GROMACS .gro file of C-alpha atoms in nm:
model
  111
    1MET     CA    1   1.382   6.809  11.721
    2ALA     CA    2   1.045   6.744  11.587
    3ASP     CA    3   0.874   6.951  11.335
    4GLU     CA    4   0.588   7.147  11.483
    5PRO     CA    5   0.266   7.087  11.296
    6SER     CA    6   0.153   7.321  11.046
    7ARG     CA    7  -0.143   7.558  11.113
    8ALA     CA    8  -0.373   7.322  10.927
    9GLU     CA    9  -0.269   7.026  11.099
   10GLN     CA   10  -0.343   7.199  11.422
   11ARG     CA   11  -0.666   7.281  11.300
   12ALA     CA   12  -0.754   6.929  11.179
   13GLU     CA   13  -0.657   6.806  11.509
   14PHE     CA   14  -0.834   7.024  11.710
   15GLU     CA   15  -1.166   6.935  11.483
   16ARG     CA   16  -1.105   6.553  11.504
   17ARG     CA   17  -1.091   6.631  11.885
   18ALA     CA   18  -1.370   6.786  11.883
   19ILE     CA   19  -1.587   6.510  11.661
   20ASP     CA   20  -1.447   6.264  11.912
   21ALA     CA   21  -1.545   6.492  12.246
   22ARG     CA   22  -1.915   6.552  12.097
   23HIS     CA   23  -1.947   6.201  11.994
   24HIS     CA   24  -1.877   6.092  12.339
   25GLY     CA   25  -2.093   6.357  12.488
   26HIS     CA   26  -1.844   6.611  12.624
   27PHE     CA   27  -2.021   6.888  12.457
   28GLN     CA   28  -1.848   7.171  12.636
   29GLN     CA   29  -1.515   7.026  12.551
   30ALA     CA   30  -1.640   6.977  12.170
   31ALA     CA   31  -1.732   7.337  12.154
   32THR     CA   32  -1.408   7.473  12.289
   33LEU     CA   33  -1.229   7.263  12.021
   34PHE     CA   34  -1.447   7.365  11.740
   35ARG     CA   35  -1.394   7.726  11.856
   36GLU     CA   36  -1.003   7.665  11.839
   37ALA     CA   37  -1.028   7.491  11.535
   38ALA     CA   38  -1.235   7.787  11.370
   39ASP     CA   39  -0.930   8.041  11.483
   40LEU     CA   40  -0.733   7.849  11.288
   41ALA     CA   41  -0.902   7.802  10.979
   42LEU     CA   42  -0.764   8.015  10.689
   43GLU     CA   43  -1.085   8.026  10.482
   44LEU     CA   44  -1.391   8.188  10.535
   45GLN     CA   45  -1.635   7.911  10.525
   46ASP     CA   46  -1.416   7.632  10.696
   47ARG     CA   47  -1.421   7.889  10.979
   48LEU     CA   48  -1.809   7.951  10.964
   49ASN     CA   49  -1.851   7.580  10.939
   50LEU     CA   50  -1.683   7.501  11.256
   51GLN     CA   51  -1.857   7.840  11.431
   52LEU     CA   52  -2.174   7.685  11.327
   53ARG     CA   53  -2.078   7.323  11.472
   54GLU     CA   54  -1.969   7.483  11.781
   55ALA     CA   55  -2.343   7.640  11.812
   56CYS     CA   56  -2.492   7.278  11.799
   57CYS     CA   57  -2.259   7.183  12.057
   58PHE     CA   58  -2.427   7.495  12.263
   59LEU     CA   59  -2.746   7.352  12.174
   60ALA     CA   60  -2.705   7.010  12.303
   61MET     CA   61  -2.610   7.132  12.652
   62GLU     CA   62  -2.944   7.365  12.627
   63ARG     CA   63  -2.766   7.695  12.600
   64HIS     CA   64  -2.982   7.796  12.364
   65ASP     CA   65  -2.901   8.208  12.366
   66GLU     CA   66  -2.539   8.116  12.311
   67ALA     CA   67  -2.592   7.953  12.045
   68VAL     CA   68  -2.845   8.149  11.866
   69ALA     CA   69  -2.616   8.433  11.907
   70LEU     CA   70  -2.333   8.262  11.754
   71ALA     CA   71  -2.545   8.136  11.454
   72LYS     CA   72  -2.674   8.509  11.397
   73THR     CA   73  -2.281   8.645  11.452
   74ILE     CA   74  -2.131   8.339  11.206
   75HIS     CA   75  -2.315   8.555  10.947
   76PRO     CA   76  -2.652   8.724  10.922
   77ALA     CA   77  -2.716   8.574  10.560
   78PHE     CA   78  -2.770   8.270  10.691
   79VAL     CA   79  -3.028   8.349  10.921
   80ILE     CA   80  -3.395   8.371  10.847
   81PRO     CA   81  -3.575   8.497  11.110
   82GLY     CA   82  -3.859   8.278  11.245
   83VAL     CA   83  -3.788   8.024  10.968
   84GLY     CA   84  -3.448   7.889  11.010
   85VAL     CA   85  -3.051   7.858  10.889
   86HIS     CA   86  -2.944   7.821  10.531
   87TRP     CA   87  -2.750   7.505  10.486
   88LYS     CA   88  -2.547   7.596  10.241
   89MET     CA   89  -2.425   7.980  10.089
   90LEU     CA   90  -2.257   8.047   9.771
   91GLU     CA   91  -1.850   8.092   9.827
   92ASP     CA   92  -1.901   8.469   9.815
   93LEU     CA   93  -2.198   8.431  10.091
   94SER     CA   94  -2.370   8.661   9.886
   95GLY     CA   95  -2.696   8.392   9.915
   96PRO     CA   96  -2.808   8.062   9.940
   97TYR     CA   97  -2.688   7.794   9.729
   98PRO     CA   98  -2.924   7.670   9.455
   99GLY     CA   99  -3.056   7.410   9.527
  100PHE     CA  100  -3.007   7.327   9.892
  101GLY     CA  101  -3.246   7.449  10.184
  102LEU     CA  102  -3.257   7.436  10.560
  103GLY     CA  103  -3.265   7.042  10.633
  104ALA     CA  104  -2.928   7.005  10.743
  105LEU     CA  105  -2.953   7.248  11.017
  106ASP     CA  106  -3.268   7.142  11.184
  107ALA     CA  107  -3.148   7.211  11.535
  108LEU     CA  108  -3.148   7.580  11.455
  109ASP     CA  109  -3.475   7.584  11.289
  110GLY     CA  110  -3.665   7.891  11.423
  111LEU     CA  111  -3.425   8.146  11.519
   0.00000   0.00000   0.00000
């Protein structure tokens, strides 16, 4: 009997499959897989990153309300109302990481 994959291995596999699905334009499948990977993430930053990628899949499907709701739920500190979303946060999520702006999440600008 083969050993079952660890939680980290399962998370990585869901993320790999999500990236592949997104690459092929299967945004609903990618969103679901990013959510499953996020549910298995052990670290907060990893989980938030995967959830934000899920939100970007919602945007690709023009499900803007769901994308905005998810982005705002992920962490209010990421969102600057009417401006956009911080790209990188401090480890404790208390504020933006120095030297990084809004550029990497252009798809969510203007929340």
